[in-house]
Short mmCIF file of C-alpha atoms and ligand atoms in Angstrom, two decimals:
data_model
loop_
_atom_site.label_atom_id
_atom_site.label_comp_id
_atom_site.label_asym_id
_atom_site.label_seq_id
_atom_site.Cartn_x
_atom_site.Cartn_y
_atom_site.Cartn_z
CA MET A 1 -6.37 -51.09 34.66
CA LYS A 2 -7.03 -47.64 35.97
CA VAL A 3 -9.66 -46.68 38.56
CA LEU A 4 -12.33 -44.65 36.79
CA ILE A 5 -14.95 -44.37 39.55
CA ASP A 6 -13.86 -45.38 43.03
CA ARG A 7 -15.85 -47.39 45.52
CA SER A 8 -17.07 -44.48 47.62
CA GLU A 9 -18.26 -42.57 44.57
CA VAL A 10 -20.15 -45.62 43.24
CA ASP A 11 -21.75 -46.18 46.68
CA ARG A 12 -22.69 -42.53 47.02
CA ARG A 13 -24.33 -42.42 43.60
CA ILE A 14 -26.24 -45.67 44.15
CA GLY A 15 -27.58 -44.18 47.38
CA GLU A 16 -28.81 -41.14 45.44
CA MET A 17 -30.43 -43.30 42.78
CA ALA A 18 -32.14 -45.42 45.46
CA ARG A 19 -33.61 -42.28 47.07
CA GLU A 20 -34.90 -41.06 43.71
CA ILE A 21 -36.43 -44.44 42.89
CA ALA A 22 -37.96 -44.73 46.38
CA THR A 23 -39.62 -41.34 45.91
CA ASP A 24 -40.88 -42.05 42.40
CA TYR A 25 -42.28 -45.48 43.28
CA ALA A 26 -43.62 -44.61 46.73
CA GLY A 27 -46.89 -46.44 47.39
CA SER A 28 -46.56 -48.77 44.41
CA ALA A 29 -45.39 -52.37 44.09
CA PRO A 30 -42.55 -52.22 41.56
CA LEU A 31 -41.04 -55.16 39.71
CA LEU A 32 -37.32 -54.78 39.10
CA ILE A 33 -35.95 -56.77 36.19
CA GLY A 34 -32.16 -57.14 36.06
CA ILE A 35 -30.28 -58.11 32.92
CA LEU A 36 -27.70 -60.80 33.76
CA ASN A 37 -24.91 -60.83 34.60
CA GLY A 38 -23.99 -57.18 34.45
CA ALA A 39 -26.91 -55.82 36.46
CA ALA A 40 -26.77 -58.27 39.36
CA GLN A 41 -24.29 -56.51 41.63
CA PHE A 42 -25.77 -53.07 40.95
CA MET A 43 -29.35 -54.23 41.46
CA MET A 44 -28.52 -55.86 44.81
CA ALA A 45 -26.70 -52.72 45.93
CA LEU A 46 -29.69 -50.63 44.89
CA LEU A 47 -32.11 -52.90 46.79
CA ASP A 48 -29.87 -52.66 49.84
CA ARG A 49 -30.41 -48.89 49.86
CA LEU A 50 -34.21 -48.93 49.45
CA PRO A 51 -36.49 -48.41 52.47
CA ASN A 52 -38.09 -51.45 54.14
CA GLU A 53 -41.65 -50.31 53.28
CA MET A 54 -40.71 -50.45 49.62
CA LEU A 55 -39.00 -53.86 49.89
CA GLU A 56 -42.20 -55.29 51.36
CA GLN A 57 -44.03 -54.41 48.15
CA LEU A 58 -41.28 -54.99 45.62
CA ASP A 59 -40.45 -58.07 43.53
CA TYR A 60 -37.42 -58.72 41.38
CA ASP A 61 -36.44 -61.13 38.64
CA PHE A 62 -33.71 -61.52 36.02
CA VAL A 63 -33.48 -62.06 32.29
CA ASP A 64 -30.41 -62.94 30.28
CA VAL A 65 -29.69 -62.00 26.70
CA SER A 66 -26.80 -62.64 24.39
CA SER A 67 -25.73 -60.39 21.58
CA TYR A 68 -23.82 -61.29 18.50
CA ARG A 69 -21.15 -58.67 18.08
CA GLY A 70 -19.60 -60.00 14.89
CA SER A 71 -20.92 -57.02 13.01
CA GLU A 72 -21.92 -53.95 14.99
CA SER A 73 -24.46 -52.71 12.47
CA THR A 74 -26.38 -55.97 12.34
CA GLY A 75 -26.00 -56.87 16.04
CA ARG A 76 -28.74 -59.29 16.93
CA VAL A 77 -29.94 -59.95 20.46
CA GLU A 78 -31.42 -63.21 21.70
CA LEU A 79 -33.21 -64.11 24.94
CA THR A 80 -31.33 -66.87 26.79
CA LYS A 81 -33.23 -66.73 30.13
CA ASP A 82 -36.81 -65.57 30.44
CA LEU A 83 -38.62 -64.06 33.41
CA VAL A 84 -40.46 -66.17 35.97
CA VAL A 85 -42.53 -63.32 37.43
CA ALA A 86 -45.56 -62.05 35.46
CA VAL A 87 -45.31 -58.51 34.12
CA GLU A 88 -48.92 -57.62 33.30
CA GLY A 89 -50.16 -54.63 35.27
CA ARG A 90 -46.84 -54.17 37.12
CA GLU A 91 -44.74 -51.02 37.54
CA VAL A 92 -41.61 -52.35 35.87
CA LEU A 93 -38.08 -50.99 36.18
CA VAL A 94 -35.54 -52.69 33.90
CA VAL A 95 -32.03 -52.52 35.37
CA ASP A 96 -28.73 -52.94 33.51
CA GLY A 97 -25.12 -52.39 34.49
CA ILE A 98 -24.05 -50.58 31.34
CA VAL A 99 -25.77 -49.35 28.21
CA ASP A 100 -23.58 -49.13 25.13
CA THR A 101 -25.29 -49.33 21.72
CA GLY A 102 -28.56 -49.78 23.59
CA ARG A 103 -29.52 -52.94 21.69
CA SER A 104 -29.65 -55.26 24.71
CA LEU A 105 -31.77 -52.92 26.81
CA ALA A 106 -34.03 -51.99 23.86
CA PHE A 107 -34.58 -55.69 23.21
CA VAL A 108 -35.57 -56.36 26.83
CA MET A 109 -37.84 -53.28 26.84
CA GLU A 110 -39.62 -54.60 23.76
CA LEU A 111 -40.03 -58.02 25.37
CA VAL A 112 -41.43 -56.55 28.60
CA ARG A 113 -43.65 -54.00 26.82
CA GLY A 114 -45.33 -56.87 24.95
CA ARG A 115 -46.45 -58.27 28.30
CA ARG A 116 -48.42 -55.16 29.17
CA PRO A 117 -46.82 -53.64 32.26
CA ARG A 118 -48.63 -50.72 33.85
CA SER A 119 -45.48 -48.60 33.56
CA LEU A 120 -42.00 -49.27 32.19
CA LYS A 121 -38.77 -47.43 32.97
CA THR A 122 -35.05 -48.05 32.63
CA CYS A 123 -32.14 -47.78 35.00
CA THR A 124 -28.42 -48.27 34.41
CA LEU A 125 -25.31 -47.71 36.49
CA LEU A 126 -23.19 -46.69 33.50
CA ASP A 127 -24.16 -45.09 30.21
CA LYS A 128 -21.94 -44.70 27.15
CA SER A 129 -24.58 -42.58 25.45
CA ALA A 130 -22.27 -41.42 22.65
CA ARG A 131 -22.30 -45.02 21.38
CA ARG A 132 -26.08 -45.32 21.15
CA SER A 133 -27.33 -46.87 17.90
CA VAL A 134 -30.98 -47.43 18.79
CA PRO A 135 -33.42 -44.93 20.32
CA LEU A 136 -33.73 -45.53 24.05
CA VAL A 137 -34.83 -43.49 27.05
CA VAL A 138 -32.69 -43.98 30.17
CA ASP A 139 -34.77 -42.88 33.16
CA TYR A 140 -32.20 -43.44 35.92
CA ARG A 141 -28.51 -43.13 35.05
CA GLY A 142 -25.68 -43.55 37.53
CA PHE A 143 -22.78 -42.21 35.52
CA GLU A 144 -22.30 -41.03 31.98
CA ILE A 145 -18.93 -42.39 30.77
CA GLU A 146 -16.80 -41.98 27.68
CA ASP A 147 -16.20 -44.66 25.11
CA VAL A 148 -13.70 -46.69 27.14
CA PHE A 149 -13.95 -50.37 28.05
CA VAL A 150 -14.74 -50.72 31.74
CA VAL A 151 -14.84 -53.55 34.28
CA GLY A 152 -16.09 -53.96 37.82
CA TYR A 153 -19.42 -53.72 39.59
CA GLY A 154 -20.80 -56.44 37.31
CA MET A 155 -18.97 -55.46 34.15
CA ASP A 156 -16.51 -58.03 32.83
CA TYR A 157 -13.66 -58.50 30.41
CA ASP A 158 -13.96 -62.12 29.21
CA GLN A 159 -15.82 -62.94 32.45
CA ARG A 160 -13.08 -61.49 34.65
CA TYR A 161 -13.10 -58.54 37.09
CA ARG A 162 -16.89 -58.43 37.55
CA ALA A 163 -16.75 -58.50 41.33
CA LEU A 164 -14.73 -55.32 41.84
CA ARG A 165 -16.37 -52.70 44.05
CA HIS A 166 -15.13 -49.90 41.82
CA ILE A 167 -15.24 -49.21 38.10
CA ALA A 168 -11.93 -49.53 36.28
CA ALA A 169 -11.01 -48.68 32.70
CA ILE A 170 -8.92 -51.12 30.68
CA GLU A 171 -6.05 -49.32 29.00
P1 IMP B 1 -25.40 -52.81 24.19
O1 IMP B 1 -26.40 -53.85 23.82
O2 IMP B 1 -24.51 -52.45 23.04
O3 IMP B 1 -25.97 -51.61 24.87
O4 IMP B 1 -24.40 -53.50 25.17
C1 IMP B 1 -24.68 -53.71 26.47
C2 IMP B 1 -23.85 -54.86 26.97
O5 IMP B 1 -22.53 -54.88 26.39
C3 IMP B 1 -23.65 -54.72 28.43
O6 IMP B 1 -24.69 -55.32 29.15
C4 IMP B 1 -22.33 -55.41 28.63
O7 IMP B 1 -22.52 -56.80 28.75
C5 IMP B 1 -21.56 -55.15 27.36
N1 IMP B 1 -20.66 -53.98 27.46
C6 IMP B 1 -20.72 -52.82 26.78
N2 IMP B 1 -19.73 -52.00 27.09
C7 IMP B 1 -19.00 -52.65 28.05
C8 IMP B 1 -17.84 -52.30 28.81
O8 IMP B 1 -17.23 -51.22 28.70
N3 IMP B 1 -17.39 -53.23 29.69
C9 IMP B 1 -18.01 -54.43 29.87
N4 IMP B 1 -19.11 -54.79 29.19
C10 IMP B 1 -19.60 -53.92 28.28
MG1 MG B 2 -25.06 -57.54 29.75
#
């Protein structure tokens, strides 16, 4: 494993993203939806950097999806854990750790959109945008990365290395 983005750089960027989100959602009561497990560590770090006034208004929840990667072109995504919090009329921000083909996030966006949020945006720590196979708008992006397999900050390799505070590339 090789360090791709070190801890201080990840922390710095999350601080920047939190400031941008705090500005954009000022005065509203956002609902953050994290996609398990990859988004958990990032979403908690993001929340930790948001101002108290915003945390008083904000709610968060998680969904889980599983994708079948047997064949890339026919990759199917299935919901394995639904939301508890109601979406209708909310300012929703869907948070993921990494967007690759975009299928998982696009699937969750479709699910949430069907429940009539007032607004709907996306946020990811890492984006392998060159790998995108479905149209998707990423509103808040931590880092654009190349097509390498990464672990850390929620990202795993066979469930290992998720808890790292930095992003590492597997060589
Ligand atoms: P997508 O549906 O193809 O965008 O894939 C997104 C999901 O694939 C992520 O939530 C991760 O679970 C997984 N994934 C994609 N690339 C990586 C990686 O480099 N490391 C770890 N997990 C990854
Ligand atoms: Mg995931």
